[in-house]
Every structure is written in C-alpha cells, then in structure tokens.
JSON list of C-alpha atoms and ligand atoms in Angstrom, two decimals:
[
{"chain": "A", "resi": 1483, "resn": "MET", "atom": "CA", "xyz": [4.65, -15.18, -17.05]},
{"chain": "A", "resi": 1484, "resn": "SER", "atom": "CA", "xyz": [4.96, -16.83, -13.82]},
{"chain": "A", "resi": 1485, "resn": "ARG", "atom": "CA", "xyz": [8.72, -17.05, -12.08]},
{"chain": "A", "resi": 1486, "resn": "ALA", "atom": "CA", "xyz": [10.34, -19.28, -9.93]},
{"chain": "A", "resi": 1487, "resn": "VAL", "atom": "CA", "xyz": [9.69, -19.05, -6.41]},
{"chain": "A", "resi": 1488, "resn": "PRO", "atom": "CA", "xyz": [12.96, -18.19, -4.20]},
{"chain": "A", "resi": 1489, "resn": "PRO", "atom": "CA", "xyz": [14.05, -20.81, -2.16]},
{"chain": "A", "resi": 1490, "resn": "GLU", "atom": "CA", "xyz": [14.20, -18.79, 0.88]},
{"chain": "A", "resi": 1491, "resn": "ILE", "atom": "CA", "xyz": [10.18, -18.66, 0.80]},
{"chain": "A", "resi": 1492, "resn": "ALA", "atom": "CA", "xyz": [8.58, -21.51, 3.22]},
{"chain": "A", "resi": 1493, "resn": "GLU", "atom": "CA", "xyz": [5.05, -21.22, 1.88]},
{"chain": "A", "resi": 1494, "resn": "ILE", "atom": "CA", "xyz": [3.01, -18.82, -0.47]},
{"chain": "A", "resi": 1495, "resn": "LEU", "atom": "CA", "xyz": [0.17, -17.76, 1.55]},
{"chain": "A", "resi": 1496, "resn": "ILE", "atom": "CA", "xyz": [-1.77, -15.45, -1.27]},
{"chain": "A", "resi": 1497, "resn": "SER", "atom": "CA", "xyz": [-0.84, -16.26, -4.70]},
{"chain": "A", "resi": 1498, "resn": "GLU", "atom": "CA", "xyz": [-0.57, -14.09, -7.61]},
{"chain": "A", "resi": 1499, "resn": "GLN", "atom": "CA", "xyz": [-3.76, -15.02, -8.94]},
{"chain": "A", "resi": 1500, "resn": "GLU", "atom": "CA", "xyz": [-5.64, -14.59, -5.76]},
{"chain": "A", "resi": 1501, "resn": "ILE", "atom": "CA", "xyz": [-4.15, -11.18, -5.31]},
{"chain": "A", "resi": 1502, "resn": "GLN", "atom": "CA", "xyz": [-5.27, -9.98, -8.73]},
{"chain": "A", "resi": 1503, "resn": "ASP", "atom": "CA", "xyz": [-8.79, -11.46, -8.35]},
{"chain": "A", "resi": 1504, "resn": "LYS", "atom": "CA", "xyz": [-8.94, -9.52, -5.22]},
{"chain": "A", "resi": 1505, "resn": "ILE", "atom": "CA", "xyz": [-7.83, -6.37, -6.82]},
{"chain": "A", "resi": 1506, "resn": "ALA", "atom": "CA", "xyz": [-10.39, -6.79, -9.43]},
{"chain": "A", "resi": 1507, "resn": "VAL", "atom": "CA", "xyz": [-13.09, -6.92, -6.71]},
{"chain": "A", "resi": 1508, "resn": "MET", "atom": "CA", "xyz": [-11.82, -3.70, -4.86]},
{"chain": "A", "resi": 1509, "resn": "ALA", "atom": "CA", "xyz": [-11.69, -1.91, -8.13]},
{"chain": "A", "resi": 1510, "resn": "LYS", "atom": "CA", "xyz": [-15.04, -2.92, -8.87]},
{"chain": "A", "resi": 1511, "resn": "ALA", "atom": "CA", "xyz": [-16.62, -1.49, -5.44]},
{"chain": "A", "resi": 1512, "resn": "ILE", "atom": "CA", "xyz": [-14.41, 1.69, -5.77]},
{"chain": "A", "resi": 1513, "resn": "ASP", "atom": "CA", "xyz": [-15.75, 2.22, -9.11]},
{"chain": "A", "resi": 1514, "resn": "GLU", "atom": "CA", "xyz": [-19.41, 2.03, -7.96]},
{"chain": "A", "resi": 1515, "resn": "ASP", "atom": "CA", "xyz": [-18.86, 4.25, -4.89]},
{"chain": "A", "resi": 1516, "resn": "TYR", "atom": "CA", "xyz": [-16.75, 6.83, -6.70]},
{"chain": "A", "resi": 1517, "resn": "CYS", "atom": "CA", "xyz": [-18.93, 6.88, -9.83]},
{"chain": "A", "resi": 1518, "resn": "GLY", "atom": "CA", "xyz": [-18.59, 10.25, -11.68]},
{"chain": "A", "resi": 1519, "resn": "LYS", "atom": "CA", "xyz": [-15.73, 11.44, -9.33]},
{"chain": "A", "resi": 1520, "resn": "GLU", "atom": "CA", "xyz": [-12.41, 11.51, -9.86]},
{"chain": "A", "resi": 1521, "resn": "ILE", "atom": "CA", "xyz": [-9.87, 9.97, -7.08]},
{"chain": "A", "resi": 1522, "resn": "LEU", "atom": "CA", "xyz": [-6.53, 10.96, -5.86]},
{"chain": "A", "resi": 1523, "resn": "LEU", "atom": "CA", "xyz": [-4.65, 7.75, -4.74]},
{"chain": "A", "resi": 1524, "resn": "VAL", "atom": "CA", "xyz": [-2.12, 8.57, -2.17]},
{"chain": "A", "resi": 1525, "resn": "GLY", "atom": "CA", "xyz": [0.37, 5.67, -1.97]},
{"chain": "A", "resi": 1526, "resn": "VAL", "atom": "CA", "xyz": [2.24, 5.13, 1.51]},
{"chain": "A", "resi": 1527, "resn": "LEU", "atom": "CA", "xyz": [6.11, 4.39, 0.09]},
{"chain": "A", "resi": 1528, "resn": "LYS", "atom": "CA", "xyz": [7.58, 1.74, -0.37]},
{"chain": "A", "resi": 1529, "resn": "GLY", "atom": "CA", "xyz": [5.29, -1.31, 0.52]},
{"chain": "A", "resi": 1530, "resn": "ALA", "atom": "CA", "xyz": [1.96, -0.02, -1.20]},
{"chain": "A", "resi": 1531, "resn": "VAL", "atom": "CA", "xyz": [3.85, 0.59, -4.80]},
{"chain": "A", "resi": 1532, "resn": "MET", "atom": "CA", "xyz": [2.56, -2.74, -5.98]},
{"chain": "A", "resi": 1533, "resn": "VAL", "atom": "CA", "xyz": [-0.88, -2.16, -4.93]},
{"chain": "A", "resi": 1534, "resn": "MET", "atom": "CA", "xyz": [-1.00, 1.43, -6.19]},
{"chain": "A", "resi": 1535, "resn": "ALA", "atom": "CA", "xyz": [0.30, -0.04, -9.67]},
{"chain": "A", "resi": 1536, "resn": "ASP", "atom": "CA", "xyz": [-2.27, -2.68, -10.09]},
{"chain": "A", "resi": 1537, "resn": "LEU", "atom": "CA", "xyz": [-5.11, -1.15, -8.55]},
{"chain": "A", "resi": 1538, "resn": "ALA", "atom": "CA", "xyz": [-4.58, 2.25, -10.72]},
{"chain": "A", "resi": 1539, "resn": "ARG", "atom": "CA", "xyz": [-4.85, -0.10, -13.76]},
{"chain": "A", "resi": 1540, "resn": "ALA", "atom": "CA", "xyz": [-7.93, -2.15, -12.73]},
{"chain": "A", "resi": 1541, "resn": "LEU", "atom": "CA", "xyz": [-9.78, 1.09, -12.07]},
{"chain": "A", "resi": 1542, "resn": "GLU", "atom": "CA", "xyz": [-12.10, 2.70, -14.56]},
{"chain": "A", "resi": 1543, "resn": "THR", "atom": "CA", "xyz": [-12.51, 5.80, -12.50]},
{"chain": "A", "resi": 1544, "resn": "PRO", "atom": "CA", "xyz": [-9.93, 8.40, -13.36]},
{"chain": "A", "resi": 1545, "resn": "VAL", "atom": "CA", "xyz": [-7.09, 8.51, -10.88]},
{"chain": "A", "resi": 1546, "resn": "SER", "atom": "CA", "xyz": [-4.09, 10.86, -10.27]},
{"chain": "A", "resi": 1547, "resn": "MET", "atom": "CA", "xyz": [-1.34, 9.31, -7.95]},
{"chain": "A", "resi": 1548, "resn": "GLU", "atom": "CA", "xyz": [0.36, 11.04, -5.25]},
{"chain": "A", "resi": 1549, "resn": "PHE", "atom": "CA", "xyz": [3.32, 9.40, -2.68]},
{"chain": "A", "resi": 1550, "resn": "MET", "atom": "CA", "xyz": [4.23, 9.90, 0.73]},
{"chain": "A", "resi": 1551, "resn": "ALA", "atom": "CA", "xyz": [7.03, 8.44, 2.71]},
{"chain": "A", "resi": 1552, "resn": "VAL", "atom": "CA", "xyz": [6.77, 8.37, 6.36]},
{"chain": "A", "resi": 1553, "resn": "SER", "atom": "CA", "xyz": [8.81, 6.85, 8.95]},
{"chain": "A", "resi": 1554, "resn": "SER", "atom": "CA", "xyz": [7.63, 5.60, 12.30]},
{"chain": "A", "resi": 1555, "resn": "TYR", "atom": "CA", "xyz": [9.86, 6.34, 15.47]},
{"chain": "A", "resi": 1556, "resn": "GLY", "atom": "CA", "xyz": [10.21, 3.14, 17.47]},
{"chain": "A", "resi": 1557, "resn": "SER", "atom": "CA", "xyz": [12.15, -0.30, 16.54]},
{"chain": "A", "resi": 1558, "resn": "SER", "atom": "CA", "xyz": [12.10, -1.38, 13.18]},
{"chain": "A", "resi": 1559, "resn": "THR", "atom": "CA", "xyz": [9.56, -4.31, 13.63]},
{"chain": "A", "resi": 1560, "resn": "SER", "atom": "CA", "xyz": [6.73, -2.23, 15.51]},
{"chain": "A", "resi": 1561, "resn": "SER", "atom": "CA", "xyz": [5.48, 1.31, 15.20]},
{"chain": "A", "resi": 1562, "resn": "SER", "atom": "CA", "xyz": [5.07, 3.92, 17.98]},
{"chain": "A", "resi": 1563, "resn": "GLY", "atom": "CA", "xyz": [2.51, 5.97, 16.44]},
{"chain": "A", "resi": 1564, "resn": "VAL", "atom": "CA", "xyz": [4.73, 8.76, 16.04]},
{"chain": "A", "resi": 1565, "resn": "VAL", "atom": "CA", "xyz": [5.44, 9.61, 12.70]},
{"chain": "A", "resi": 1566, "resn": "ARG", "atom": "CA", "xyz": [7.77, 11.78, 10.56]},
{"chain": "A", "resi": 1567, "resn": "ILE", "atom": "CA", "xyz": [7.36, 12.75, 7.05]},
{"chain": "A", "resi": 1568, "resn": "LEU", "atom": "CA", "xyz": [10.27, 11.84, 4.86]},
{"chain": "A", "resi": 1569, "resn": "LYS", "atom": "CA", "xyz": [8.50, 12.88, 1.63]},
{"chain": "A", "resi": 1570, "resn": "ASP", "atom": "CA", "xyz": [5.13, 14.82, 1.52]},
{"chain": "A", "resi": 1571, "resn": "LEU", "atom": "CA", "xyz": [2.61, 14.94, -1.10]},
{"chain": "A", "resi": 1572, "resn": "ASP", "atom": "CA", "xyz": [3.49, 17.40, -4.14]},
{"chain": "A", "resi": 1573, "resn": "ARG", "atom": "CA", "xyz": [0.24, 18.96, -4.33]},
{"chain": "A", "resi": 1574, "resn": "GLU", "atom": "CA", "xyz": [-2.40, 20.41, -2.18]},
{"chain": "A", "resi": 1575, "resn": "ILE", "atom": "CA", "xyz": [-5.42, 17.89, -1.55]},
{"chain": "A", "resi": 1576, "resn": "SER", "atom": "CA", "xyz": [-8.14, 20.39, -0.72]},
{"chain": "A", "resi": 1577, "resn": "ASP", "atom": "CA", "xyz": [-11.42, 19.29, -1.91]},
{"chain": "A", "resi": 1578, "resn": "ARG", "atom": "CA", "xyz": [-10.03, 16.25, -3.84]},
{"chain": "A", "resi": 1579, "resn": "HIS", "atom": "CA", "xyz": [-11.40, 12.62, -3.16]},
{"chain": "A", "resi": 1580, "resn": "VAL", "atom": "CA", "xyz": [-8.55, 10.96, -1.39]},
{"chain": "A", "resi": 1581, "resn": "LEU", "atom": "CA", "xyz": [-8.00, 7.36, -1.10]},
{"chain": "A", "resi": 1582, "resn": "VAL", "atom": "CA", "xyz": [-5.19, 6.16, 0.81]},
{"chain": "A", "resi": 1583, "resn": "VAL", "atom": "CA", "xyz": [-3.57, 2.96, -0.35]},
{"chain": "A", "resi": 1584, "resn": "GLU", "atom": "CA", "xyz": [-1.66, 0.59, 1.90]},
{"chain": "A", "resi": 1585, "resn": "ASP", "atom": "CA", "xyz": [-0.10, -2.81, 1.44]},
{"chain": "A", "resi": 1586, "resn": "VAL", "atom": "CA", "xyz": [-0.59, -3.76, 5.06]},
{"chain": "A", "resi": 1587, "resn": "ILE", "atom": "CA", "xyz": [-2.15, -2.32, 8.15]},
{"chain": "A", "resi": 1588, "resn": "ASP", "atom": "CA", "xyz": [-0.43, -3.77, 11.12]},
{"chain": "A", "resi": 1589, "resn": "SER", "atom": "CA", "xyz": [-1.03, -1.78, 14.44]},
{"chain": "A", "resi": 1590, "resn": "GLY", "atom": "CA", "xyz": [-2.82, 0.59, 12.59]},
{"chain": "A", "resi": 1591, "resn": "LEU", "atom": "CA", "xyz": [-0.83, 3.53, 14.17]},
{"chain": "A", "resi": 1592, "resn": "THR", "atom": "CA", "xyz": [0.85, 4.83, 10.96]},
{"chain": "A", "resi": 1593, "resn": "LEU", "atom": "CA", "xyz": [-2.76, 4.78, 9.28]},
{"chain": "A", "resi": 1594, "resn": "ASN", "atom": "CA", "xyz": [-4.18, 6.61, 12.28]},
{"chain": "A", "resi": 1595, "resn": "TRP", "atom": "CA", "xyz": [-1.69, 9.27, 12.32]},
{"chain": "A", "resi": 1596, "resn": "LEU", "atom": "CA", "xyz": [-1.72, 9.67, 8.32]},
{"chain": "A", "resi": 1597, "resn": "LEU", "atom": "CA", "xyz": [-5.79, 9.77, 8.32]},
{"chain": "A", "resi": 1598, "resn": "ARG", "atom": "CA", "xyz": [-5.66, 12.65, 10.79]},
{"chain": "A", "resi": 1599, "resn": "ASN", "atom": "CA", "xyz": [-2.76, 14.35, 8.64]},
{"chain": "A", "resi": 1600, "resn": "MET", "atom": "CA", "xyz": [-4.60, 14.05, 5.56]},
{"chain": "A", "resi": 1601, "resn": "ARG", "atom": "CA", "xyz": [-7.86, 15.28, 7.21]},
{"chain": "A", "resi": 1602, "resn": "SER", "atom": "CA", "xyz": [-6.43, 18.33, 8.29]},
{"chain": "A", "resi": 1603, "resn": "ARG", "atom": "CA", "xyz": [-5.74, 19.40, 4.66]},
{"chain": "A", "resi": 1604, "resn": "GLY", "atom": "CA", "xyz": [-9.49, 19.66, 3.77]},
{"chain": "A", "resi": 1605, "resn": "PRO", "atom": "CA", "xyz": [-10.15, 17.04, 1.09]},
{"chain": "A", "resi": 1606, "resn": "ALA", "atom": "CA", "xyz": [-13.69, 16.32, -0.11]},
{"chain": "A", "resi": 1607, "resn": "SER", "atom": "CA", "xyz": [-13.63, 12.73, 1.42]},
{"chain": "A", "resi": 1608, "resn": "VAL", "atom": "CA", "xyz": [-10.68, 10.38, 2.70]},
{"chain": "A", "resi": 1609, "resn": "GLU", "atom": "CA", "xyz": [-11.01, 6.59, 2.85]},
{"chain": "A", "resi": 1610, "resn": "VAL", "atom": "CA", "xyz": [-8.38, 3.73, 2.77]},
{"chain": "A", "resi": 1611, "resn": "CYS", "atom": "CA", "xyz": [-7.86, 0.70, 0.59]},
{"chain": "A", "resi": 1612, "resn": "ALA", "atom": "CA", "xyz": [-5.30, -1.85, 2.11]},
{"chain": "A", "resi": 1613, "resn": "LEU", "atom": "CA", "xyz": [-4.64, -5.14, 0.47]},
{"chain": "A", "resi": 1614, "resn": "LEU", "atom": "CA", "xyz": [-3.58, -6.78, 3.83]},
{"chain": "A", "resi": 1615, "resn": "ARG", "atom": "CA", "xyz": [-4.51, -6.47, 7.46]},
{"chain": "A", "resi": 1616, "resn": "LYS", "atom": "CA", "xyz": [-3.83, -7.94, 10.52]},
{"chain": "A", "resi": 1617, "resn": "PRO", "atom": "CA", "xyz": [-6.60, -7.80, 12.81]},
{"chain": "A", "resi": 1618, "resn": "GLU", "atom": "CA", "xyz": [-4.94, -9.51, 16.05]},
{"chain": "A", "resi": 1619, "resn": "ALA", "atom": "CA", "xyz": [-2.22, -6.66, 15.98]},
{"chain": "A", "resi": 1620, "resn": "ALA", "atom": "CA", "xyz": [-4.70, -3.74, 15.78]},
{"chain": "A", "resi": 1621, "resn": "LYS", "atom": "CA", "xyz": [-3.64, -1.40, 18.46]},
{"chain": "A", "resi": 1622, "resn": "VAL", "atom": "CA", "xyz": [-6.03, 1.36, 17.26]},
{"chain": "A", "resi": 1623, "resn": "ASP", "atom": "CA", "xyz": [-9.55, 0.97, 15.44]},
{"chain": "A", "resi": 1624, "resn": "VAL", "atom": "CA", "xyz": [-8.68, 2.83, 11.83]},
{"chain": "A", "resi": 1625, "resn": "PRO", "atom": "CA", "xyz": [-11.57, 2.62, 9.58]},
{"chain": "A", "resi": 1626, "resn": "VAL", "atom": "CA", "xyz": [-10.57, 0.72, 6.38]},
{"chain": "A", "resi": 1627, "resn": "LYS", "atom": "CA", "xyz": [-13.27, 0.76, 3.54]},
{"chain": "A", "resi": 1628, "resn": "TYR", "atom": "CA", "xyz": [-11.61, -1.52, 1.33]},
{"chain": "A", "resi": 1629, "resn": "VAL", "atom": "CA", "xyz": [-9.83, -4.47, 2.63]},
{"chain": "A", "resi": 1630, "resn": "GLY", "atom": "CA", "xyz": [-8.34, -6.97, 0.76]},
{"chain": "A", "resi": 1631, "resn": "PHE", "atom": "CA", "xyz": [-7.38, -9.85, 2.82]},
{"chain": "A", "resi": 1632, "resn": "ASP", "atom": "CA", "xyz": [-7.56, -10.20, 6.65]},
{"chain": "A", "resi": 1633, "resn": "ILE", "atom": "CA", "xyz": [-4.38, -12.30, 7.88]},
{"chain": "A", "resi": 1634, "resn": "ALA", "atom": "CA", "xyz": [-2.88, -13.57, 11.00]},
{"chain": "A", "resi": 1635, "resn": "SER", "atom": "CA", "xyz": [-0.27, -11.65, 12.83]},
{"chain": "A", "resi": 1636, "resn": "GLU", "atom": "CA", "xyz": [2.92, -13.07, 11.23]},
{"chain": "A", "resi": 1637, "resn": "PHE", "atom": "CA", "xyz": [5.77, -11.97, 9.23]},
{"chain": "A", "resi": 1638, "resn": "VAL", "atom": "CA", "xyz": [5.12, -12.07, 5.58]},
{"chain": "A", "resi": 1639, "resn": "VAL", "atom": "CA", "xyz": [6.84, -10.71, 2.49]},
{"chain": "A", "resi": 1640, "resn": "GLY", "atom": "CA", "xyz": [6.31, -10.01, -1.13]},
{"chain": "A", "resi": 1641, "resn": "TYR", "atom": "CA", "xyz": [4.04, -7.66, -3.10]},
{"chain": "A", "resi": 1642, "resn": "GLY", "atom": "CA", "xyz": [5.52, -4.79, -1.61]},
{"chain": "A", "resi": 1643, "resn": "LEU", "atom": "CA", "xyz": [6.45, -6.21, 1.81]},
{"chain": "A", "resi": 1644, "resn": "ASP", "atom": "CA", "xyz": [10.13, -6.68, 2.57]},
{"chain": "A", "resi": 1645, "resn": "TYR", "atom": "CA", "xyz": [12.12, -8.14, 4.82]},
{"chain": "A", "resi": 1646, "resn": "ALA", "atom": "CA", "xyz": [15.57, -6.00, 5.05]},
{"chain": "A", "resi": 1647, "resn": "GLU", "atom": "CA", "xyz": [14.30, -4.45, 1.63]},
{"chain": "A", "resi": 1648, "resn": "ARG", "atom": "CA", "xyz": [14.26, -7.88, 0.03]},
{"chain": "A", "resi": 1649, "resn": "TYR", "atom": "CA", "xyz": [11.29, -9.63, -1.47]},
{"chain": "A", "resi": 1650, "resn": "ARG", "atom": "CA", "xyz": [9.05, -6.57, -2.33]},
{"chain": "A", "resi": 1651, "resn": "ASP", "atom": "CA", "xyz": [9.11, -7.28, -6.07]},
{"chain": "A", "resi": 1652, "resn": "LEU", "atom": "CA", "xyz": [7.64, -11.02, -5.35]},
{"chain": "A", "resi": 1653, "resn": "PRO", "atom": "CA", "xyz": [4.06, -11.15, -7.09]},
{"chain": "A", "resi": 1654, "resn": "PHE", "atom": "CA", "xyz": [2.65, -13.16, -4.34]},
{"chain": "A", "resi": 1655, "resn": "VAL", "atom": "CA", "xyz": [2.66, -12.96, -0.45]},
{"chain": "A", "resi": 1656, "resn": "GLY", "atom": "CA", "xyz": [4.74, -15.61, 1.70]},
{"chain": "A", "resi": 1657, "resn": "ARG", "atom": "CA", "xyz": [6.14, -16.74, 4.74]},
{"chain": "A", "resi": 1658, "resn": "LEU", "atom": "CA", "xyz": [10.09, -16.88, 4.80]},
{"chain": "A", "resi": 1659, "resn": "LYS", "atom": "CA", "xyz": [12.04, -19.61, 6.08]},
{"chain": "A", "resi": 1660, "resn": "PRO", "atom": "CA", "xyz": [13.11, -19.47, 9.57]},
{"chain": "A", "resi": 1661, "resn": "GLU", "atom": "CA", "xyz": [16.91, -19.45, 8.70]},
{"chain": "A", "resi": 1662, "resn": "VAL", "atom": "CA", "xyz": [16.81, -16.54, 6.65]},
{"chain": "A", "resi": 1663, "resn": "TYR", "atom": "CA", "xyz": [15.93, -14.50, 9.91]},
{"chain": "A", "resi": 1664, "resn": "ALA", "atom": "CA", "xyz": [18.68, -16.56, 11.81]},
{"chain": "A", "resi": 1665, "resn": "GLY", "atom": "CA", "xyz": [21.28, -15.97, 8.97]},
{"chain": "F", "resi": 3173, "resn": "PRP", "atom": "C1", "xyz": [4.45, -0.80, 6.82]},
{"chain": "F", "resi": 3173, "resn": "PRP", "atom": "C2", "xyz": [3.11, -0.42, 6.04]},
{"chain": "F", "resi": 3173, "resn": "PRP", "atom": "C3", "xyz": [2.46, 0.51, 6.62]},
{"chain": "F", "resi": 3173, "resn": "PRP", "atom": "C4", "xyz": [2.95, 0.37, 8.34]},
{"chain": "F", "resi": 3173, "resn": "PRP", "atom": "C5", "xyz": [1.93, -0.41, 8.80]},
{"chain": "F", "resi": 3173, "resn": "PRP", "atom": "O1", "xyz": [5.58, 0.08, 6.32]},
{"chain": "F", "resi": 3173, "resn": "PRP", "atom": "O2", "xyz": [3.58, -0.22, 4.40]},
{"chain": "F", "resi": 3173, "resn": "PRP", "atom": "O3", "xyz": [2.65, 1.75, 6.26]},
{"chain": "F", "resi": 3173, "resn": "PRP", "atom": "O4", "xyz": [4.40, -0.58, 8.13]},
{"chain": "F", "resi": 3173, "resn": "PRP", "atom": "O5", "xyz": [2.07, -0.47, 10.09]},
{"chain": "F", "resi": 3173, "resn": "PRP", "atom": "P1", "xyz": [1.43, -0.29, 11.35]},
{"chain": "F", "resi": 3173, "resn": "PRP", "atom": "O6", "xyz": [0.05, -0.34, 10.89]},
{"chain": "F", "resi": 3173, "resn": "PRP", "atom": "O7", "xyz": [2.03, -0.98, 12.61]},
{"chain": "F", "resi": 3173, "resn": "PRP", "atom": "O8", "xyz": [1.43, 1.27, 11.63]},
{"chain": "F", "resi": 3173, "resn": "PRP", "atom": "P2", "xyz": [6.97, 0.09, 6.89]},
{"chain": "F", "resi": 3173, "resn": "PRP", "atom": "O9", "xyz": [7.21, 1.26, 7.89]},
{"chain": "F", "resi": 3173, "resn": "PRP", "atom": "O10", "xyz": [7.52, -1.36, 7.14]},
{"chain": "F", "resi": 3173, "resn": "PRP", "atom": "O11", "xyz": [7.71, 0.74, 5.41]},
{"chain": "F", "resi": 3173, "resn": "PRP", "atom": "P3", "xyz": [7.98, 0.05, 4.06]},
{"chain": "F", "resi": 3173, "resn": "PRP", "atom": "O12", "xyz": [6.50, 0.32, 3.57]},
{"chain": "F", "resi": 3173, "resn": "PRP", "atom": "O13", "xyz": [8.68, 1.09, 3.41]},
{"chain": "F", "resi": 3173, "resn": "PRP", "atom": "O14", "xyz": [8.40, -1.02, 4.13]}
]
C-alpha cells in the first residue's frame, strides 16, 4: 500500500499511520458527542478533502457533506481575515449540526470568519474539526473542539496541504527540502 516518498521531501513529520490513528480517535470522540444525531460535515476546499474523506468514512454517525471554497485577501502565504466566498454551500444549514472540517488552522482568521458566517445561517450547532493547528501562528482565538495535532509554525505539505498546488495527495505530512522553494 505505501508509496514512494518523493525526493523533494526532507522529512516526514506525521506519518500516514499516525494520521489514520488520530482520525480514528477523533471519529470516536465525535461519534460519542453526536450520538443519535446527524452531522453535516462542511469541508473547506481544497485542503480539507483528505480529512473529509477519511473522517467521513471513520464516523459511525450518519453524515452528509457540503463544501465551501473561500479565498483570503492578502498575500498567498498569510491570510488577512477578509474572506471572499468562491463556492458557497449548496443547501441551507438551518437546524443542522454543522461540523466544519479543516486541514490546518494557521492564523485562525479564515476559520474565525467562517464560523461567524456559519452561525449567521441558523444552524442547530457549529463545531470545528481540524487535523493540524499551529498555535504559535494564531492571531485570533478560535474554538476548535477536535484537533488532531498541534505543530510548530513551519511550512508543511501533504494530506491536503500544498506548495504551488503540489503534494496535496501525499498520505503523510512532511517538510519540503529548501531547494524546492528556491527552484
Ligand atoms: C488553508 C487552510 C485554511 C487556511 C488556514 O487554506 O485550508 O483554510 O489556509 O489559514 P488561516 O488560519 O491563516 O486563515 P488555503 O488558503 O491555503 O487554501 P487551500 O486549502 O485551497 O490550499
């Protein structure tokens, strides 16, 4: 099953097995919390696709899935907190139990905006599940109920996270060799 690690990867920080084990743990906690309810998973494109796919399959709780695409004004490497919707939800979420699924929380500005946006639509509840969080990079305090791993504030790729749209497909999270950015 396991595939070759691309030569551009300097180091694997979180292995495929560690990610899958963590998703199983998060799914168990979510199943307990939402017992007898239905969850509407809201994935934030594109980074969240891998977590969405694996989390949805690990949950026993019935789920439906929606996706949003947002774009943050500002530079490509840091978000400003001013967010534009590129793709909105296809359905209303009033009275639904919404669980926002993210790959990574960096400054927290995207999620902060997204949570306010979700709450304005009248859901029964809104919580967040994120595989990765960078506490040192936080500019706003966002309530995240389910966190996979707290990591250092450094650039990582894989499992949904990209560099110039590459490496999202890797089953692990790793660090790129510096020459990849230089090239
Ligand atoms: C990433 C990630 C979050 C956001 C977090 O998305 O998926 O949505 O950045 O950053 P913040 O906490 O500083 O706001 P990105 O804008 O890179 O888009 P992508 O998922 O399509 O790669």
